[in-house]
Coordinates of C-alpha atoms in Angstrom, one line a residue:
Chain A
X1 CA 0.0 0.0 0.0
X2 CA 2.7 2.4 1.0
X3 CA 4.7 1.5 -2.1
X4 CA 1.8 2.7 -4.3
X5 CA 1.2 5.8 -2.3
X6 CA 4.7 7.3 -2.4
X7 CA 5.0 7.9 -6.2
X8 CA 1.4 9.1 -6.2
X9 CA 2.1 11.5 -3.5
X10 CA 5.2 12.7 -5.3
X11 CA 3.2 13.3 -8.5
X12 CA 0.6 15.2 -6.6
X13 CA 3.2 17.4 -4.9
X14 CA 4.8 18.2 -8.2
X15 CA 1.5 19.1 -9.8
X16 CA 0.5 21.2 -7.0
X17 CA 3.8 23.2 -7.1
X18 CA 3.7 23.6 -10.9
X19 CA 0.1 24.9 -10.7
X20 CA 1.2 27.5 -8.2
X21 CA 3.7 29.2 -10.4
X22 CA 2.2 32.2 -12.0
X23 CA 4.7 32.7 -14.8
X24 CA 4.6 36.4 -14.0
X25 CA 7.6 38.7 -14.3
X26 CA 8.2 40.9 -11.3
X27 CA 10.1 44.2 -11.5
X28 CA 11.2 46.5 -8.7
X29 CA 10.9 50.3 -9.5
X30 CA 13.5 52.0 -7.3
X31 CA 12.0 55.5 -7.7
X32 CA 8.3 54.7 -7.8
X33 CA 8.5 52.5 -4.7
X34 CA 6.5 49.8 -6.5
X35 CA 6.7 46.4 -8.0
X36 CA 5.4 46.0 -11.6
X37 CA 3.7 42.7 -12.3
X38 CA 4.0 41.6 -16.0
X39 CA 1.8 38.8 -17.4
X40 CA 3.9 36.2 -19.3
X41 CA 1.2 35.5 -21.8
X42 CA 0.4 39.1 -22.8
X43 CA 3.7 40.7 -21.8
X44 CA 1.7 43.6 -20.4
X45 CA 1.8 45.1 -16.9
X46 CA -1.2 43.5 -15.2
X47 CA -0.8 45.0 -11.7
X48 CA 1.4 47.3 -9.6
X49 CA 2.2 46.7 -6.0
X50 CA 3.0 49.5 -3.6
X51 CA 5.9 48.0 -1.8
X52 CA 7.8 50.6 0.2
X53 CA 10.7 53.0 -0.1
X54 CA 13.5 52.2 -2.6
X55 CA 12.8 48.6 -3.6
X56 CA 15.9 47.0 -5.3
X57 CA 16.8 43.3 -5.0
X58 CA 14.1 40.8 -5.8
X59 CA 13.9 37.0 -5.6
X60 CA 11.7 33.9 -5.1
X61 CA 11.6 31.1 -2.7
X62 CA 13.0 27.8 -4.1
X63 CA 9.4 26.5 -4.7
X64 CA 8.3 29.8 -6.2
X65 CA 5.5 30.3 -3.7
X66 CA 6.9 33.5 -2.2
X67 CA 8.3 36.6 -3.7
X68 CA 11.0 38.6 -1.7
X69 CA 11.7 42.3 -2.2
X70 CA 14.5 44.2 -0.6
X71 CA 13.1 47.6 0.4
X72 CA 16.4 49.4 1.0
X73 CA 15.3 52.6 2.7
X74 CA 13.2 50.7 5.2
X75 CA 15.9 48.1 5.9
X76 CA 13.4 45.4 5.2
X77 CA 12.6 42.4 3.1
X78 CA 8.9 42.2 2.2
X79 CA 7.3 38.9 1.4
X80 CA 4.7 38.9 -1.3
X81 CA 2.3 36.2 -2.5
X82 CA 3.0 35.9 -6.3
X83 CA -0.6 34.8 -6.9
X84 CA -2.7 37.2 -4.8
X85 CA 0.0 39.9 -4.9
X86 CA -0.7 40.6 -1.2
X87 CA 2.2 41.5 1.1
X88 CA 2.3 38.6 3.5
X89 CA 4.9 39.8 6.0
X90 CA 8.1 41.6 6.4
X91 CA 11.3 41.3 8.4
X92 CA 14.4 43.4 9.2
X93 CA 17.2 42.7 6.8
X94 CA 20.1 44.7 8.2
X95 CA 21.3 48.1 7.0
X96 CA 20.5 49.1 3.4
X97 CA 19.6 45.7 2.0
X98 CA 20.3 45.7 -1.8
X99 CA 21.0 42.6 -3.8
X100 CA 20.3 39.0 -2.6
X101 CA 20.0 35.5 -3.7
X102 CA 18.0 32.6 -2.4
X103 CA 19.7 29.4 -1.3
X104 CA 18.2 26.0 -2.3
X105 CA 17.6 25.5 1.5
X106 CA 15.4 28.6 1.5
X107 CA 17.7 31.0 3.3
X108 CA 18.4 34.5 1.8
X109 CA 21.9 35.7 1.3
X110 CA 21.9 39.5 1.2
X111 CA 24.6 42.2 0.8
X112 CA 24.4 45.0 3.3
X113 CA 26.1 47.8 1.4
X114 CA 26.7 50.1 4.4
X115 CA 28.1 47.5 6.7
X116 CA 30.7 45.6 4.6
X117 CA 28.7 42.5 5.5
X118 CA 26.7 39.7 3.9
X119 CA 23.8 38.5 6.1
X120 CA 21.9 35.3 5.9
X121 CA 18.2 35.3 6.8
X122 CA 15.6 32.6 7.3
X123 CA 12.6 34.2 5.5
X124 CA 10.1 32.0 7.2
X125 CA 11.0 33.3 10.7
X126 CA 12.8 36.5 9.7
X127 CA 15.7 35.5 11.9
X128 CA 19.3 36.3 11.0
X129 CA 21.1 33.0 10.7
X130 CA 24.6 34.4 10.0
X131 CA 26.7 37.4 9.1
X132 CA 29.8 37.2 7.0
X133 CA 32.4 40.0 7.0
X134 CA 33.2 40.9 3.4
X135 CA 34.8 43.9 1.6
X136 CA 33.5 47.4 1.2
X137 CA 30.3 48.1 -0.6
X138 CA 29.1 44.5 -1.0
X139 CA 26.8 44.3 -4.0
X140 CA 26.2 41.2 -6.1
X141 CA 25.2 37.8 -4.6
X142 CA 25.1 34.5 -6.5
X143 CA 24.5 31.0 -5.2
X144 CA 25.6 27.8 -7.0
X145 CA 22.7 25.6 -8.0
X146 CA 23.8 22.9 -5.6
X147 CA 24.0 25.5 -2.8
X148 CA 27.5 24.7 -1.9
X149 CA 29.0 28.1 -2.7
X150 CA 28.0 31.7 -2.5
X151 CA 29.8 34.5 -4.3
X152 CA 29.5 38.1 -2.9
X153 CA 31.1 40.9 -4.8
X154 CA 32.5 43.9 -3.0
X155 CA 32.6 46.9 -5.2
X156 CA 35.1 49.1 -3.5
X157 CA 37.4 46.3 -2.4
X158 CA 37.4 44.9 -6.0
X159 CA 36.8 41.3 -4.9
X160 CA 34.7 38.2 -5.4
X161 CA 34.4 36.5 -2.0
X162 CA 33.8 32.8 -2.5
X163 CA 31.9 31.5 0.6
X164 CA 31.3 27.9 1.5
X165 CA 27.7 27.2 2.3
X166 CA 25.9 26.4 4.5
X167 CA 29.0 26.8 6.8
X168 CA 29.3 30.4 5.7
X169 CA 33.1 30.5 5.7
X170 CA 35.1 32.5 3.2
X171 CA 37.0 30.1 1.1
X172 CA 38.8 32.5 -1.3
X173 CA 39.0 36.2 -2.2
X174 CA 39.5 36.8 -5.9
X175 CA 40.8 40.2 -6.8
X176 CA 39.2 41.3 -10.1
X177 CA 38.7 44.6 -12.1
X178 CA 37.3 47.8 -10.5
X179 CA 33.8 47.7 -9.0
X180 CA 32.6 44.1 -9.4
X181 CA 28.9 44.1 -9.5
X182 CA 27.2 40.8 -10.3
X183 CA 28.0 37.1 -10.7
X184 CA 26.4 34.0 -11.9
X185 CA 27.3 30.3 -11.7
X186 CA 27.2 27.5 -14.2
X187 CA 24.8 24.6 -13.4
X188 CA 27.8 22.5 -12.2
X189 CA 28.8 25.3 -10.0
X190 CA 32.5 25.1 -10.7
X191 CA 32.7 28.1 -12.9
X192 CA 31.4 31.6 -12.3
X193 CA 31.2 34.8 -14.4
X194 CA 31.3 38.2 -12.9
X195 CA 31.1 41.8 -14.2
X196 CA 33.4 44.7 -13.2
X197 CA 31.7 48.0 -13.8
X198 CA 34.5 50.6 -13.9
X199 CA 37.0 48.4 -15.7
X200 CA 34.3 47.3 -18.2
X201 CA 35.2 43.7 -17.9
X202 CA 33.7 40.2 -17.5
X203 CA 35.8 37.8 -15.6
X204 CA 35.4 34.0 -15.7
X205 CA 36.7 32.3 -12.6
X206 CA 37.4 28.8 -11.4
X207 CA 35.5 28.6 -8.2
X208 CA 37.4 25.6 -6.8
X209 CA 40.8 27.2 -7.1
X210 CA 39.7 30.8 -6.7
X211 CA 41.6 31.7 -9.8
X212 CA 40.7 33.9 -12.8
X213 CA 40.5 31.9 -16.0
X214 CA 39.7 34.6 -18.5
X215 CA 39.0 38.3 -18.7
X216 CA 36.9 39.8 -21.5
X217 CA 36.1 43.4 -22.3
X218 CA 32.5 44.5 -22.9
X219 CA 33.6 46.9 -25.6
X220 CA 33.1 50.7 -25.7
X221 CA 33.9 52.9 -22.8
X222 CA 30.3 53.7 -22.1
X223 CA 29.6 50.0 -21.5
X224 CA 29.7 49.7 -17.7
X225 CA 28.6 46.1 -17.2
X226 CA 26.0 45.4 -14.5
X227 CA 24.0 42.2 -14.3
X228 CA 25.1 38.9 -16.0
X229 CA 23.1 35.8 -16.9
X230 CA 24.1 32.5 -18.7
X231 CA 22.2 31.0 -21.5
X232 CA 20.5 27.6 -20.9
X233 CA 23.1 25.7 -22.9
X234 CA 25.8 27.7 -21.1
X235 CA 27.5 28.7 -24.4
X236 CA 26.6 32.3 -24.2
X237 CA 26.6 35.0 -21.5
X238 CA 24.4 38.1 -21.6
X239 CA 25.7 41.2 -19.9
X240 CA 23.7 44.4 -19.1
X241 CA 25.7 47.2 -20.6
X242 CA 24.6 50.1 -18.4
X243 CA 24.8 53.4 -20.2
X244 CA 25.9 51.7 -23.5
X245 CA 22.1 51.0 -23.6
X246 CA 22.6 47.5 -24.9
X247 CA 22.8 43.9 -23.7
X248 CA 26.2 42.5 -24.7
X249 CA 26.2 38.9 -25.9
X250 CA 29.5 37.1 -25.3
X251 CA 30.9 33.7 -26.0
X252 CA 31.0 32.0 -22.6
X253 CA 34.2 30.2 -23.5
X254 CA 36.3 32.9 -25.2
X255 CA 34.5 36.0 -23.7
X256 CA 34.5 37.5 -27.2
X257 CA 31.6 39.8 -28.1
X258 CA 29.1 38.2 -30.4
X259 CA 26.5 40.9 -30.5
X260 CA 25.1 44.0 -28.8
X261 CA 21.4 44.1 -28.5
X262 CA 20.0 47.7 -28.3
X263 CA 17.6 48.1 -25.3
X264 CA 16.5 51.0 -23.2
X265 CA 18.7 53.5 -21.4
X266 CA 21.0 52.5 -18.5
X267 CA 20.2 48.8 -18.7
X268 CA 20.9 47.2 -15.3
X269 CA 19.1 44.1 -14.3
X270 CA 18.6 40.8 -16.2
X271 CA 16.5 37.7 -15.8
X272 CA 16.4 34.6 -18.0
X273 CA 13.4 32.3 -18.2
X274 CA 13.8 28.7 -17.1
X275 CA 13.3 27.5 -20.7
X276 CA 16.1 29.9 -21.7
X277 CA 14.0 31.5 -24.5
X278 CA 13.5 34.9 -23.1
X279 CA 15.5 37.5 -21.2
X280 CA 13.9 40.4 -19.4
X281 CA 16.0 43.6 -18.8
X282 CA 15.4 46.6 -16.6
X283 CA 16.2 49.8 -18.4
X284 CA 16.6 52.3 -15.5
X285 CA 16.5 55.7 -17.2
X286 CA 13.9 54.7 -19.8
X287 CA 11.6 53.2 -17.2
X288 CA 11.1 50.1 -19.4
X289 CA 11.6 46.4 -19.5
X290 CA 12.9 45.0 -22.7
X291 CA 12.0 41.4 -23.7
X292 CA 14.7 39.6 -25.6
X293 CA 14.1 36.5 -27.7
X294 CA 17.3 34.5 -27.2
X295 CA 17.0 32.6 -30.5
X296 CA 17.2 35.8 -32.6
X297 CA 18.9 37.8 -29.9
X298 CA 16.5 40.6 -30.6
X299 CA 14.1 42.7 -28.6
X300 CA 10.5 41.5 -29.3
X301 CA 8.8 43.9 -26.9
X302 CA 9.4 47.0 -24.7
X303 CA 7.1 47.3 -21.7
X304 CA 6.6 50.6 -19.7
X305 CA 7.0 50.0 -16.0
X306 CA 7.7 52.4 -13.1
X307 CA 10.5 54.9 -12.5
X308 CA 14.1 53.5 -12.4
X309 CA 13.3 49.8 -12.8
X310 CA 16.1 47.9 -10.9
X311 CA 15.6 44.2 -10.3
X312 CA 13.7 41.6 -12.3
X313 CA 12.7 38.0 -11.6
X314 CA 10.5 35.4 -13.3
X315 CA 8.0 33.2 -11.4
X316 CA 8.5 30.2 -13.7
Chain B
X1 CA 47.0 15.8 35.9
X2 CA 49.8 18.3 35.9
X3 CA 51.5 16.4 33.1
X4 CA 48.3 16.5 31.1
X5 CA 48.0 20.2 31.5
X6 CA 51.6 20.8 30.5
X7 CA 51.1 18.8 27.4
X8 CA 48.0 20.8 26.7
X9 CA 49.8 24.1 27.2
X10 CA 52.6 23.0 25.0
X11 CA 50.2 21.9 22.3
X12 CA 48.4 25.2 22.3
X13 CA 51.7 27.1 22.2
X14 CA 52.8 25.2 19.2
X15 CA 49.5 25.8 17.5
X16 CA 49.9 29.5 18.1
X17 CA 53.5 29.4 16.9
X18 CA 52.4 27.5 13.8
X19 CA 49.7 30.0 13.0
X20 CA 51.9 33.1 13.6
X21 CA 54.6 31.6 11.4
X22 CA 52.3 31.0 8.4
X23 CA 50.7 34.4 8.9
X24 CA 54.0 36.2 9.2
X25 CA 55.3 34.5 6.1
X26 CA 52.6 36.0 3.9
X27 CA 51.8 39.4 5.5
X28 CA 52.8 42.5 3.5
X29 CA 53.0 45.6 5.8
X30 CA 53.5 49.0 4.2
X31 CA 53.4 52.6 5.5
X32 CA 52.5 56.0 4.1
X33 CA 53.7 59.2 5.5
X34 CA 51.6 62.3 5.6
X35 CA 53.3 65.7 5.6
X36 CA 51.1 68.7 6.7
X37 CA 49.1 70.1 9.4
X38 CA 47.5 67.5 11.6
X39 CA 44.1 69.3 11.6
X40 CA 43.9 69.5 7.8
X41 CA 40.9 67.7 6.1
X42 CA 43.3 66.0 3.7
X43 CA 44.6 64.0 6.6
X44 CA 41.1 62.8 7.5
X45 CA 40.7 61.5 3.9
X46 CA 44.1 59.7 4.1
X47 CA 43.0 58.1 7.4
X48 CA 39.8 57.0 5.7
X49 CA 41.8 55.5 2.9
X50 CA 44.0 53.6 5.4
X51 CA 41.0 52.2 7.2
X52 CA 39.6 50.9 3.9
X53 CA 42.9 49.6 2.7
X54 CA 43.1 47.5 5.9
X55 CA 39.6 46.2 5.4
X56 CA 40.7 45.0 1.9
X57 CA 44.1 43.9 3.4
X58 CA 42.5 41.5 5.8
X59 CA 41.5 39.3 2.9
X60 CA 45.0 39.6 1.2
X61 CA 47.3 39.5 4.3
X62 CA 48.3 43.1 3.8
X63 CA 48.6 45.8 6.4
X64 CA 48.7 49.5 5.9
X65 CA 50.0 52.2 8.3
X66 CA 50.0 56.0 8.3
X67 CA 52.7 58.2 9.9
X68 CA 52.0 61.9 10.3
X69 CA 54.8 64.5 10.3
X70 CA 54.9 68.3 10.3
X71 CA 56.6 70.1 7.3
X72 CA 59.2 71.3 9.8
X73 CA 60.3 67.6 10.3
X74 CA 61.2 67.1 6.6
X75 CA 64.9 67.8 6.8
X76 CA 65.6 65.2 9.5
X77 CA 62.9 62.6 8.7
X78 CA 64.0 59.2 7.1
X79 CA 61.6 58.6 4.2
X80 CA 63.2 55.4 3.1
X81 CA 60.6 53.1 4.6
X82 CA 57.5 54.6 3.2
X83 CA 55.8 53.6 0.0
X84 CA 54.4 57.0 -0.7
X85 CA 54.3 60.6 0.6
X86 CA 51.0 62.4 1.0
X87 CA 51.3 66.1 1.2
X88 CA 49.1 69.1 2.3
X89 CA 51.8 71.7 2.1
X90 CA 52.7 74.9 0.3
X91 CA 54.1 74.9 -3.2
X92 CA 57.7 75.5 -2.1
X93 CA 57.7 72.6 0.4
X94 CA 56.1 70.4 -2.2
X95 CA 58.7 71.1 -4.8
X96 CA 61.5 70.6 -2.3
X97 CA 60.0 67.3 -1.2
X98 CA 59.5 65.9 -4.6
X99 CA 63.1 66.8 -5.6
X100 CA 64.4 65.3 -2.4
X101 CA 62.7 62.0 -3.1
X102 CA 62.9 61.5 -6.9
X103 CA 61.9 57.8 -6.9
X104 CA 59.0 58.0 -4.4
X105 CA 55.4 58.8 -5.3
X106 CA 54.8 62.3 -3.8
X107 CA 51.1 63.1 -3.8
X108 CA 49.8 66.7 -3.9
X109 CA 46.5 66.8 -2.2
X110 CA 45.9 70.5 -1.9
X111 CA 47.7 72.8 -4.4
X112 CA 45.9 73.8 -7.6
X113 CA 48.8 75.7 -9.2
X114 CA 49.0 75.1 -13.0
X115 CA 52.8 75.4 -13.2
X116 CA 53.1 72.5 -10.9
X117 CA 51.4 70.4 -13.6
X118 CA 53.1 71.8 -16.7
X119 CA 56.5 71.5 -15.1
X120 CA 56.0 67.8 -15.1
X121 CA 57.9 66.7 -12.0
X122 CA 58.5 63.0 -12.6
X123 CA 57.3 61.7 -9.2
X124 CA 54.6 64.4 -8.4
X125 CA 51.1 63.0 -8.5
X126 CA 48.5 65.7 -8.4
X127 CA 45.3 64.2 -7.2
X128 CA 43.6 67.5 -6.6
X129 CA 42.4 69.2 -9.8
X130 CA 44.4 72.1 -11.2
X131 CA 43.1 75.6 -11.5
X132 CA 42.7 75.3 -15.2
X133 CA 40.7 72.1 -15.0
X134 CA 38.3 73.9 -12.7
X135 CA 38.2 76.9 -15.1
X136 CA 37.6 74.7 -18.1
X137 CA 34.7 72.9 -16.3
X138 CA 33.1 76.2 -15.5
X139 CA 33.6 77.4 -19.1
X140 CA 31.8 74.3 -20.4
X141 CA 29.0 74.8 -18.0
X142 CA 28.6 78.5 -18.9
X143 CA 28.1 77.7 -22.6
X144 CA 25.0 75.8 -21.5
X145 CA 23.9 78.2 -18.7
X146 CA 25.3 81.7 -19.1
X147 CA 23.7 82.9 -15.9
X148 CA 25.2 80.4 -13.6
X149 CA 27.5 81.3 -10.7
X150 CA 28.7 77.7 -10.2
X151 CA 32.0 76.9 -8.7
X152 CA 34.1 73.8 -9.6
X153 CA 35.0 71.0 -7.2
X154 CA 36.7 67.7 -7.0
X155 CA 34.1 66.4 -4.6
X156 CA 30.9 67.3 -2.8
X157 CA 29.2 65.8 0.3
X158 CA 25.8 65.6 -1.5
X159 CA 27.3 63.6 -4.4
X160 CA 25.4 60.3 -4.6
X161 CA 26.0 58.8 -8.0
X162 CA 28.6 56.1 -8.7
X163 CA 28.6 55.0 -5.1
X164 CA 29.7 58.5 -4.0
X165 CA 26.9 58.2 -1.6
X166 CA 28.5 55.3 0.1
X167 CA 31.9 57.0 0.4
X168 CA 30.3 60.2 1.8
X169 CA 28.3 58.1 4.3
X170 CA 31.4 56.1 5.4
X171 CA 33.5 59.2 5.8
X172 CA 30.9 61.0 7.8
X173 CA 30.3 58.0 10.1
X174 CA 34.0 57.8 10.9
X175 CA 35.0 61.5 11.1
X176 CA 31.7 63.2 11.9
X177 CA 32.4 65.9 9.3
X178 CA 31.5 66.0 5.6
X179 CA 34.0 64.9 2.9
X180 CA 35.5 67.9 1.1
X181 CA 37.8 68.2 -2.0
X182 CA 41.0 67.7 0.1
X183 CA 39.7 64.8 2.1
X184 CA 38.6 63.1 -1.2
X185 CA 42.1 63.7 -2.6
X186 CA 43.7 62.2 0.6
X187 CA 41.3 59.2 0.4
X188 CA 42.0 58.8 -3.4
X189 CA 45.8 58.9 -3.0
X190 CA 45.8 56.1 -0.4
X191 CA 43.2 54.1 -2.3
X192 CA 45.0 54.1 -5.6
X193 CA 48.2 53.2 -3.9
X194 CA 46.7 50.4 -1.8
X195 CA 44.9 49.1 -4.9
X196 CA 48.2 48.9 -6.6
X197 CA 49.9 47.0 -3.7
X198 CA 46.8 44.7 -3.6
X199 CA 47.2 43.9 -7.3
X200 CA 50.9 43.7 -7.6
X201 CA 52.3 43.0 -4.1
X202 CA 54.8 45.7 -4.8
X203 CA 56.4 47.3 -1.8
X204 CA 59.2 49.1 -3.8
X205 CA 58.6 52.8 -4.1
X206 CA 59.9 53.0 -7.7
X207 CA 57.8 50.1 -8.9
X208 CA 54.7 51.6 -7.3
X209 CA 55.4 55.0 -8.8
X210 CA 55.8 53.4 -12.2
X211 CA 52.6 51.4 -11.9
X212 CA 50.6 54.5 -10.7
X213 CA 51.9 56.6 -13.7
X214 CA 51.5 54.0 -16.4
X215 CA 49.1 51.2 -15.5
X216 CA 46.6 52.8 -13.1
X217 CA 42.8 52.4 -13.7
X218 CA 41.4 53.9 -10.6
X219 CA 37.8 53.9 -9.4
X220 CA 37.6 57.2 -7.5
X221 CA 33.8 56.8 -7.0
X222 CA 33.1 59.5 -9.6
X223 CA 32.0 57.2 -12.3
X224 CA 35.0 57.2 -14.7
X225 CA 38.1 55.2 -14.3
X226 CA 41.0 57.6 -13.7
X227 CA 44.7 57.7 -14.5
X228 CA 47.5 60.2 -14.6
X229 CA 48.5 62.5 -17.4
X230 CA 52.1 63.0 -18.5
X231 CA 51.9 66.1 -16.3
X232 CA 51.2 64.0 -13.2
X233 CA 47.7 65.3 -13.0
X234 CA 44.9 62.8 -12.3
X235 CA 42.2 62.8 -15.0
X236 CA 38.9 63.2 -13.3
X237 CA 35.3 64.5 -13.6
X238 CA 34.7 67.9 -12.0
X239 CA 31.6 68.7 -10.1
X240 CA 29.8 72.1 -10.6
X241 CA 28.2 73.4 -7.5
X242 CA 25.8 76.3 -7.2
X243 CA 24.0 77.3 -4.0
X244 CA 25.5 74.3 -2.3
X245 CA 23.9 72.0 -4.8
X246 CA 25.5 69.9 -7.6
X247 CA 24.2 71.2 -10.9
X248 CA 26.4 69.4 -13.3
X249 CA 29.4 67.1 -13.9
X250 CA 32.1 68.1 -16.3
X251 CA 33.0 67.1 -19.0
X252 CA 29.5 68.5 -19.9
X253 CA 27.7 66.2 -22.3
X254 CA 27.3 67.8 -25.7
X255 CA 29.6 70.7 -25.0
X256 CA 33.0 69.2 -24.0
X257 CA 35.6 69.0 -26.8
X258 CA 36.9 66.4 -26.9
X259 CA 34.0 64.8 -25.1
X260 CA 36.4 63.2 -22.6
X261 CA 38.2 64.0 -19.3
X262 CA 40.9 65.6 -21.5
X263 CA 38.6 68.6 -22.2
X264 CA 39.7 69.7 -18.7
X265 CA 43.1 71.2 -18.0
X266 CA 46.6 71.1 -19.5
X267 CA 47.6 68.0 -21.3
X268 CA 51.3 68.4 -21.9
X269 CA 54.5 69.6 -20.3
X270 CA 56.0 73.1 -20.7
X271 CA 59.0 72.8 -23.0

């Protein structure tokens, strides 16, 4: 009897989870103090949530049932139901919470820019689980898919801090170009890519050895790279080019530029869909989200959102 | 019981010894010397830079110190153990110092004299903008807004872009005063030098000077990456301030020719 029930139960759980995912795209608007909710079927804004002062980082629980928003000026993370769009609860997230990533175990790793610290929170209880001393102006946070490693970039200290998780011990500090901003891991978690804003570089690092494998330039001097995502087949990286107003497509192996995709002004945040087919950008100065089709590497739609869109995440 | 304790003590001593040994083997410790008045805001900036260099240094096993001396001590002071000299002095003292220490980076944090740039002293690193840079910035701005009474600055406590907000916040938290042009220059001089040491592990003054003059790409929290001209002047954006508010950043977009940092100030040496 038990033997029959187990797979059935598993099936049921999977279905239930899948049914809960809304497919919606959520965007924080730093100046409007809102979150724009974009429908994945129409690619139109279907709702706007008043979230609080200066929302920036945005993320989802591992099962996609909760949306987290870092509300910087209020020093809080607010938890939103992606279906009903109601704010469920909030908790203190240290000083000036900015970017964060969600660990497969559900904990949130967040950079506290003012404190030279990365903090770990349990979003269920709102409790701080750990604090890790990092360099000045910690910014980007990335977590390997297996959850074994976290990278925090510190902008003023020019470093990627590779942190062993869940022990939360710094394993290595990789000195990179000026003002490292964002990082992303490969599925295997042994390689990471990071952007350095002022030096206009993308750096590919071997996470195990803490060594730089390759450095690539994002091109013209206006191109101050911000966010970075990896294509589903991991052959290509997409880099938000800031004031160059384009997304720079680079070969993940050679870090050579393949193409620049024109988007809105001061493109900052990026999110790629689970199927790898679409990339959503936040174009800060234009107040838009550009939707990129990754087969053509072209923008298929531009969506007006709030003022200074900052972070973007897909509930897929 | 006693024996056990002794063994335990010996064991812990050897662990401590082992740790210190490995740590000592890798630590790089370097010192700056500041020459100037001890109540000058440039010194506060240098102190901020040292604090931040040590924060970075803890991850790289590097330690940074700052010695403060008065201009009257120059004649008798032994400069040989310092990687760079930071100065907030008058022009005669600066010239004397830079000539006395030809292979040492000597930073000018306070003097805006144009001749000090065009005379191209090999080891002089002018972090503070020259008079002409500031004038050029104002000229560009006036082409756009003829009525303006703006003044030109290296820094401003209300500057928020390019993480300037973070630097202003940190500085004020530590020193309880606002960051001004001189304190920015003091901070920047230490930061670019400690960044150089972090990247190269150089502790030799001549090598550091050469790196600063030829390979530097410095993030001074003003948006652009900065480096030195042949004249020893740091290329940098200039802030235009009117009624205590930032109204523009030079080079002014659409006006500056060339549209780069080289639209501000002298580019070459006096023959």
